[in-house]
Amino acid sequence: MIHTIRVILACCALALCGPSAAAGKAANPAQYVTESMTVSGAVEHALTLRVADLRQFPPQQLGEVPLVCQTGAKVGQLENFKGVLLRDILEKAVVVSHDHNDVKKMLIIATASDGYKVVFSWSEIFNSPVGDGVLVFFEKDGQPLADDEGRIAMVSSKDLRTGPRHVKWLQGIEVRKIVE
Ligand SMILES: Nc1nc2c(c(=O)[nH]1)N[C@H]1C(S)=C(S)[C@@H](COP(=O)(O)O)O[C@H]1N2
Ligand SMILES: [Mo]
């Protein structure tokens, strides 16, 4: 009985996270492509930004960023891409802060259209060198991003392993204060 349950659970895990799910995304990435991203949650100005809107922020250009999975495997490389700092976007949205210590409790959650999510903290973005390397990007070699990344993606280029916070098909950024 327990063995049967284990087998069922293992199959579910494989279906959700295993090669078949990854292969599905690789085979049909067009369904995940995002044309705009939102900024929501604990901000004074909620934003919806299309690529044309992102171009209004100060441009950032990066050369080569190796993409390394959390396992340590090299999975690719980002080259010659253009974007803007997540910090500049959040400055426009204005993180809500009533108390001197509010910002220290803020999470910044990036969500992709396939349900992938990664978190940053306010301190990482606004008060550490990591923030200098967190880019929302939309152009590679002067061209819009291909379907395998969406039109809008994100990377935290100063991470030790850059794969996990390379968010393909970026859909939104939510600012949320932790519950005390
Ligand atoms: N939207 C989205 N972005 C994602 C992922 C994902 O599942 N969905 N996986 C991440 C991880 S853990 C890695 S290592 C790289 C893998 O990129 P690849 O699927 O092109 O090899 O993408 C990252 N970005
Ligand atoms: Mo990964």
PDB file of C-alpha atoms and ligand atoms in Angstrom:
ATOM      1  CA  MET A   1       0.000   0.000   0.000  1.00  0.00           C
ATOM      2  CA  ILE A   2       2.697   2.427   1.081  1.00  0.00           C
ATOM      3  CA  HIS A   3       4.756   1.324  -1.901  1.00  0.00           C
ATOM      4  CA  THR A   4       1.818   2.052  -4.233  1.00  0.00           C
ATOM      5  CA  ILE A   5       1.396   5.532  -2.748  1.00  0.00           C
ATOM      6  CA  ARG A   6       5.124   6.149  -3.144  1.00  0.00           C
ATOM      7  CA  VAL A   7       4.979   5.128  -6.796  1.00  0.00           C
ATOM      8  CA  ILE A   8       1.990   7.407  -7.402  1.00  0.00           C
ATOM      9  CA  LEU A   9       3.731  10.333  -5.691  1.00  0.00           C
ATOM     10  CA  ALA A  10       6.932   9.719  -7.652  1.00  0.00           C
ATOM     11  CA  CYS A  11       4.968   9.724 -10.923  1.00  0.00           C
ATOM     12  CA  CYS A  12       3.242  12.995  -9.977  1.00  0.00           C
ATOM     13  CA  ALA A  13       6.601  14.573  -9.128  1.00  0.00           C
ATOM     14  CA  LEU A  14       8.016  13.476 -12.461  1.00  0.00           C
ATOM     15  CA  ALA A  15       4.993  14.780 -14.346  1.00  0.00           C
ATOM     16  CA  LEU A  16       5.242  18.179 -12.639  1.00  0.00           C
ATOM     17  CA  CYS A  17       8.971  18.765 -12.475  1.00  0.00           C
ATOM     18  CA  GLY A  18      10.576  16.099 -14.595  1.00  0.00           C
ATOM     19  CA  PRO A  19      11.938  16.121 -18.105  1.00  0.00           C
ATOM     20  CA  SER A  20       8.461  15.849 -19.650  1.00  0.00           C
ATOM     21  CA  ALA A  21       7.404  19.251 -18.237  1.00  0.00           C
ATOM     22  CA  ALA A  22      10.672  20.842 -19.360  1.00  0.00           C
ATOM     23  CA  ALA A  23      10.382  19.237 -22.797  1.00  0.00           C
ATOM     24  CA  GLY A  24       6.809  20.578 -23.108  1.00  0.00           C
ATOM     25  CA  LYS A  25       8.001  24.112 -22.486  1.00  0.00           C
ATOM     26  CA  ALA A  26      10.908  23.745 -24.886  1.00  0.00           C
ATOM     27  CA  ALA A  27       8.631  22.295 -27.584  1.00  0.00           C
ATOM     28  CA  ASN A  28       5.994  25.009 -27.312  1.00  0.00           C
ATOM     29  CA  PRO A  29       7.442  28.105 -25.677  1.00  0.00           C
ATOM     30  CA  ALA A  30       5.204  30.521 -27.619  1.00  0.00           C
ATOM     31  CA  GLN A  31       2.321  29.951 -25.168  1.00  0.00           C
ATOM     32  CA  TYR A  32       4.400  31.526 -22.371  1.00  0.00           C
ATOM     33  CA  VAL A  33       5.548  34.656 -24.191  1.00  0.00           C
ATOM     34  CA  THR A  34       4.700  37.874 -22.310  1.00  0.00           C
ATOM     35  CA  GLU A  35       4.385  41.266 -24.038  1.00  0.00           C
ATOM     36  CA  SER A  36       4.082  43.301 -20.834  1.00  0.00           C
ATOM     37  CA  MET A  37       4.858  43.047 -17.140  1.00  0.00           C
ATOM     38  CA  THR A  38       3.107  44.444 -14.100  1.00  0.00           C
ATOM     39  CA  VAL A  39       4.447  45.974 -10.904  1.00  0.00           C
ATOM     40  CA  SER A  40       1.973  45.445  -8.063  1.00  0.00           C
ATOM     41  CA  GLY A  41       1.517  45.048  -4.317  1.00  0.00           C
ATOM     42  CA  ALA A  42       3.047  47.441  -1.802  1.00  0.00           C
ATOM     43  CA  VAL A  43       3.780  50.227  -4.304  1.00  0.00           C
ATOM     44  CA  GLU A  44       2.327  53.726  -4.600  1.00  0.00           C
ATOM     45  CA  HIS A  45       1.953  53.444  -8.371  1.00  0.00           C
ATOM     46  CA  ALA A  46       1.002  50.061  -9.842  1.00  0.00           C
ATOM     47  CA  LEU A  47       2.507  49.818 -13.326  1.00  0.00           C
ATOM     48  CA  THR A  48       1.929  47.860 -16.512  1.00  0.00           C
ATOM     49  CA  LEU A  49       4.999  48.089 -18.701  1.00  0.00           C
ATOM     50  CA  ARG A  50       5.331  47.015 -22.309  1.00  0.00           C
ATOM     51  CA  VAL A  51       8.720  46.862 -24.010  1.00  0.00           C
ATOM     52  CA  ALA A  52       8.187  50.413 -25.327  1.00  0.00           C
ATOM     53  CA  ASP A  53       7.642  51.594 -21.725  1.00  0.00           C
ATOM     54  CA  LEU A  54      10.723  49.745 -20.484  1.00  0.00           C
ATOM     55  CA  ARG A  55      12.744  51.641 -23.088  1.00  0.00           C
ATOM     56  CA  GLN A  56      11.957  54.893 -21.253  1.00  0.00           C
ATOM     57  CA  PHE A  57      14.172  53.868 -18.306  1.00  0.00           C
ATOM     58  CA  PRO A  58      17.959  54.423 -18.382  1.00  0.00           C
ATOM     59  CA  PRO A  59      19.364  51.675 -20.638  1.00  0.00           C
ATOM     60  CA  GLN A  60      21.756  49.036 -19.336  1.00  0.00           C
ATOM     61  CA  GLN A  61      23.807  46.886 -21.661  1.00  0.00           C
ATOM     62  CA  LEU A  62      25.646  43.760 -20.511  1.00  0.00           C
ATOM     63  CA  GLY A  63      28.174  41.654 -22.390  1.00  0.00           C
ATOM     64  CA  GLU A  64      28.389  38.008 -21.392  1.00  0.00           C
ATOM     65  CA  VAL A  65      26.644  36.392 -18.463  1.00  0.00           C
ATOM     66  CA  PRO A  66      27.185  32.629 -18.150  1.00  0.00           C
ATOM     67  CA  LEU A  67      23.987  30.821 -17.079  1.00  0.00           C
ATOM     68  CA  VAL A  68      24.720  28.250 -14.396  1.00  0.00           C
ATOM     69  CA  CYS A  69      21.982  26.055 -12.900  1.00  0.00           C
ATOM     70  CA  GLN A  70      21.712  25.621  -9.145  1.00  0.00           C
ATOM     71  CA  THR A  71      23.185  22.141  -9.721  1.00  0.00           C
ATOM     72  CA  GLY A  72      26.365  23.804 -11.025  1.00  0.00           C
ATOM     73  CA  ALA A  73      25.767  22.743 -14.633  1.00  0.00           C
ATOM     74  CA  LYS A  74      26.402  25.398 -17.267  1.00  0.00           C
ATOM     75  CA  VAL A  75      23.148  25.736 -19.220  1.00  0.00           C
ATOM     76  CA  GLY A  76      23.977  28.587 -21.568  1.00  0.00           C
ATOM     77  CA  GLN A  77      25.083  32.165 -21.844  1.00  0.00           C
ATOM     78  CA  LEU A  78      23.385  35.530 -22.223  1.00  0.00           C
ATOM     79  CA  GLU A  79      25.199  37.750 -24.686  1.00  0.00           C
ATOM     80  CA  ASN A  80      24.942  41.349 -25.778  1.00  0.00           C
ATOM     81  CA  PHE A  81      21.579  42.040 -24.186  1.00  0.00           C
ATOM     82  CA  LYS A  82      19.867  45.253 -23.267  1.00  0.00           C
ATOM     83  CA  GLY A  83      17.506  46.061 -20.433  1.00  0.00           C
ATOM     84  CA  VAL A  84      16.880  48.265 -17.441  1.00  0.00           C
ATOM     85  CA  LEU A  85      17.550  47.977 -13.743  1.00  0.00           C
ATOM     86  CA  LEU A  86      14.793  46.456 -11.613  1.00  0.00           C
ATOM     87  CA  ARG A  87      15.819  49.119  -9.083  1.00  0.00           C
ATOM     88  CA  ASP A  88      14.879  51.901 -11.538  1.00  0.00           C
ATOM     89  CA  ILE A  89      11.481  50.278 -12.163  1.00  0.00           C
ATOM     90  CA  LEU A  90      10.817  49.990  -8.425  1.00  0.00           C
ATOM     91  CA  GLU A  91      11.878  53.608  -7.921  1.00  0.00           C
ATOM     92  CA  LYS A  92       9.226  54.672 -10.405  1.00  0.00           C
ATOM     93  CA  ALA A  93       6.582  52.498  -8.700  1.00  0.00           C
ATOM     94  CA  VAL A  94       7.720  53.737  -5.234  1.00  0.00           C
ATOM     95  CA  VAL A  95       7.791  51.028  -2.582  1.00  0.00           C
ATOM     96  CA  VAL A  96       5.297  51.874   0.182  1.00  0.00           C
ATOM     97  CA  SER A  97       7.026  52.706   3.428  1.00  0.00           C
ATOM     98  CA  HIS A  98       5.256  54.234   6.432  1.00  0.00           C
ATOM     99  CA  ASP A  99       7.889  53.354   8.964  1.00  0.00           C
ATOM    100  CA  HIS A 100      11.692  53.691   8.822  1.00  0.00           C
ATOM    101  CA  ASN A 101      11.985  49.909   9.107  1.00  0.00           C
ATOM    102  CA  ASP A 102       9.253  48.885   6.627  1.00  0.00           C
ATOM    103  CA  VAL A 103      11.509  48.433   3.607  1.00  0.00           C
ATOM    104  CA  LYS A 104      13.668  45.918   5.437  1.00  0.00           C
ATOM    105  CA  LYS A 105      10.651  43.602   5.586  1.00  0.00           C
ATOM    106  CA  MET A 106       9.877  43.837   1.865  1.00  0.00           C
ATOM    107  CA  LEU A 107      10.047  40.910  -0.515  1.00  0.00           C
ATOM    108  CA  ILE A 108      10.166  41.425  -4.250  1.00  0.00           C
ATOM    109  CA  ILE A 109       8.616  38.455  -6.019  1.00  0.00           C
ATOM    110  CA  ALA A 110       9.160  37.946  -9.737  1.00  0.00           C
ATOM    111  CA  THR A 111       6.609  35.687 -11.463  1.00  0.00           C
ATOM    112  CA  ALA A 112       6.757  34.143 -14.923  1.00  0.00           C
ATOM    113  CA  SER A 113       3.806  33.040 -17.050  1.00  0.00           C
ATOM    114  CA  ASP A 114       4.671  29.345 -16.507  1.00  0.00           C
ATOM    115  CA  GLY A 115       4.291  29.811 -12.754  1.00  0.00           C
ATOM    116  CA  TYR A 116       8.020  30.063 -12.059  1.00  0.00           C
ATOM    117  CA  LYS A 117       8.774  32.459  -9.187  1.00  0.00           C
ATOM    118  CA  VAL A 118      11.899  33.859  -7.559  1.00  0.00           C
ATOM    119  CA  VAL A 119      12.300  36.228  -4.629  1.00  0.00           C
ATOM    120  CA  PHE A 120      14.575  39.160  -3.896  1.00  0.00           C
ATOM    121  CA  SER A 121      14.601  41.380  -0.838  1.00  0.00           C
ATOM    122  CA  TRP A 122      14.465  45.186  -0.790  1.00  0.00           C
ATOM    123  CA  SER A 123      17.929  45.153   0.795  1.00  0.00           C
ATOM    124  CA  GLU A 124      19.397  43.084  -2.025  1.00  0.00           C
ATOM    125  CA  ILE A 125      18.038  45.419  -4.699  1.00  0.00           C
ATOM    126  CA  PHE A 126      18.560  48.791  -2.995  1.00  0.00           C
ATOM    127  CA  ASN A 127      21.385  48.155  -0.546  1.00  0.00           C
ATOM    128  CA  SER A 128      23.775  45.586  -1.998  1.00  0.00           C
ATOM    129  CA  PRO A 129      25.923  45.151  -5.109  1.00  0.00           C
ATOM    130  CA  VAL A 130      23.498  42.445  -6.297  1.00  0.00           C
ATOM    131  CA  GLY A 131      21.013  45.211  -7.172  1.00  0.00           C
ATOM    132  CA  ASP A 132      23.441  46.658  -9.740  1.00  0.00           C
ATOM    133  CA  GLY A 133      23.107  43.437 -11.747  1.00  0.00           C
ATOM    134  CA  VAL A 134      19.371  42.752 -11.643  1.00  0.00           C
ATOM    135  CA  LEU A 135      18.092  43.583 -15.114  1.00  0.00           C
ATOM    136  CA  VAL A 136      14.718  43.317 -16.755  1.00  0.00           C
ATOM    137  CA  PHE A 137      15.765  42.809 -20.362  1.00  0.00           C
ATOM    138  CA  PHE A 138      14.045  42.825 -23.738  1.00  0.00           C
ATOM    139  CA  GLU A 139      16.694  42.865 -26.461  1.00  0.00           C
ATOM    140  CA  LYS A 140      19.554  40.630 -27.581  1.00  0.00           C
ATOM    141  CA  ASP A 141      21.897  41.603 -30.410  1.00  0.00           C
ATOM    142  CA  GLY A 142      19.503  44.444 -31.189  1.00  0.00           C
ATOM    143  CA  GLN A 143      16.575  42.024 -31.673  1.00  0.00           C
ATOM    144  CA  PRO A 144      13.469  41.331 -29.562  1.00  0.00           C
ATOM    145  CA  LEU A 145      13.801  38.238 -27.343  1.00  0.00           C
ATOM    146  CA  ALA A 146      12.799  34.952 -29.002  1.00  0.00           C
ATOM    147  CA  ASP A 147       9.909  32.784 -27.796  1.00  0.00           C
ATOM    148  CA  ASP A 148      12.173  30.652 -25.582  1.00  0.00           C
ATOM    149  CA  GLU A 149      12.569  33.665 -23.264  1.00  0.00           C
ATOM    150  CA  GLY A 150       9.420  35.665 -24.001  1.00  0.00           C
ATOM    151  CA  ARG A 151       9.684  39.327 -24.996  1.00  0.00           C
ATOM    152  CA  ILE A 152      10.575  40.269 -21.431  1.00  0.00           C
ATOM    153  CA  ALA A 153      12.924  38.369 -19.124  1.00  0.00           C
ATOM    154  CA  MET A 154      15.030  39.065 -16.086  1.00  0.00           C
ATOM    155  CA  VAL A 155      18.435  38.086 -14.767  1.00  0.00           C
ATOM    156  CA  SER A 156      20.379  38.630 -11.571  1.00  0.00           C
ATOM    157  CA  SER A 157      23.755  38.779 -13.280  1.00  0.00           C
ATOM    158  CA  LYS A 158      25.876  38.964 -10.116  1.00  0.00           C
ATOM    159  CA  ASP A 159      24.528  35.753  -8.589  1.00  0.00           C
ATOM    160  CA  LEU A 160      27.040  32.942  -8.096  1.00  0.00           C
ATOM    161  CA  ARG A 161      24.691  30.643  -9.999  1.00  0.00           C
ATOM    162  CA  THR A 162      22.762  32.745 -12.450  1.00  0.00           C
ATOM    163  CA  GLY A 163      20.310  30.112 -13.790  1.00  0.00           C
ATOM    164  CA  PRO A 164      17.729  30.236 -10.972  1.00  0.00           C
ATOM    165  CA  ARG A 165      17.147  34.007 -11.101  1.00  0.00           C
ATOM    166  CA  HIS A 166      17.176  34.121 -14.878  1.00  0.00           C
ATOM    167  CA  VAL A 167      13.394  34.425 -15.203  1.00  0.00           C
ATOM    168  CA  LYS A 168      12.115  33.659 -18.669  1.00  0.00           C
ATOM    169  CA  TRP A 169       8.655  34.952 -19.726  1.00  0.00           C
ATOM    170  CA  LEU A 170       8.547  37.580 -16.965  1.00  0.00           C
ATOM    171  CA  GLN A 171       4.959  38.499 -16.132  1.00  0.00           C
ATOM    172  CA  GLY A 172       5.107  40.560 -12.983  1.00  0.00           C
ATOM    173  CA  ILE A 173       6.903  41.931  -9.972  1.00  0.00           C
ATOM    174  CA  GLU A 174       5.039  41.977  -6.691  1.00  0.00           C
ATOM    175  CA  VAL A 175       6.257  43.871  -3.628  1.00  0.00           C
ATOM    176  CA  ARG A 176       5.072  42.308  -0.405  1.00  0.00           C
ATOM    177  CA  LYS A 177       5.821  43.012   3.245  1.00  0.00           C
ATOM    178  CA  ILE A 178       6.425  39.920   5.388  1.00  0.00           C
ATOM    179  CA  VAL A 179       3.799  39.189   8.001  1.00  0.00           C
ATOM    180  CA  GLU A 180       5.054  40.080  11.468  1.00  0.00           C
TER     181      GLU A 180
HETATM  182  N1  LIG B   1      10.053  31.012 -16.490  1.00  0.00           N
HETATM  183  C1  LIG B   1      11.016  30.175 -16.140  1.00  0.00           C
HETATM  184  N2  LIG B   1      12.279  30.614 -16.074  1.00  0.00           N
HETATM  185  C2  LIG B   1      13.266  29.782 -15.690  1.00  0.00           C
HETATM  186  C3  LIG B   1      13.010  28.435 -15.320  1.00  0.00           C
HETATM  187  C4  LIG B   1      11.665  27.993 -15.437  1.00  0.00           C
HETATM  188  O1  LIG B   1      11.319  26.828 -15.168  1.00  0.00           O
HETATM  189  N3  LIG B   1      10.704  28.890 -15.844  1.00  0.00           N
HETATM  190  N4  LIG B   1      14.050  27.620 -14.888  1.00  0.00           N
HETATM  191  C5  LIG B   1      15.243  28.306 -14.414  1.00  0.00           C
HETATM  192  C6  LIG B   1      16.393  27.473 -14.194  1.00  0.00           C
HETATM  193  S1  LIG B   1      16.501  26.668 -12.712  1.00  0.00           S
HETATM  194  C7  LIG B   1      17.429  27.427 -15.095  1.00  0.00           C
HETATM  195  S2  LIG B   1      18.855  26.584 -14.787  1.00  0.00           S
HETATM  196  C8  LIG B   1      17.320  28.060 -16.398  1.00  0.00           C
HETATM  197  C9  LIG B   1      17.266  26.909 -17.370  1.00  0.00           C
HETATM  198  O2  LIG B   1      17.174  27.388 -18.652  1.00  0.00           O
HETATM  199  P1  LIG B   1      16.859  26.372 -19.849  1.00  0.00           P
HETATM  200  O3  LIG B   1      15.487  25.763 -19.546  1.00  0.00           O
HETATM  201  O4  LIG B   1      16.862  27.244 -21.030  1.00  0.00           O
HETATM  202  O5  LIG B   1      17.944  25.348 -19.806  1.00  0.00           O
HETATM  203  O6  LIG B   1      16.146  28.834 -16.558  1.00  0.00           O
HETATM  204  C10 LIG B   1      15.654  29.417 -15.384  1.00  0.00           C
HETATM  205  N5  LIG B   1      14.537  30.247 -15.663  1.00  0.00           N
HETATM  206 MO    MO B   2      18.351  25.485 -12.788  1.00  0.00          MO
END
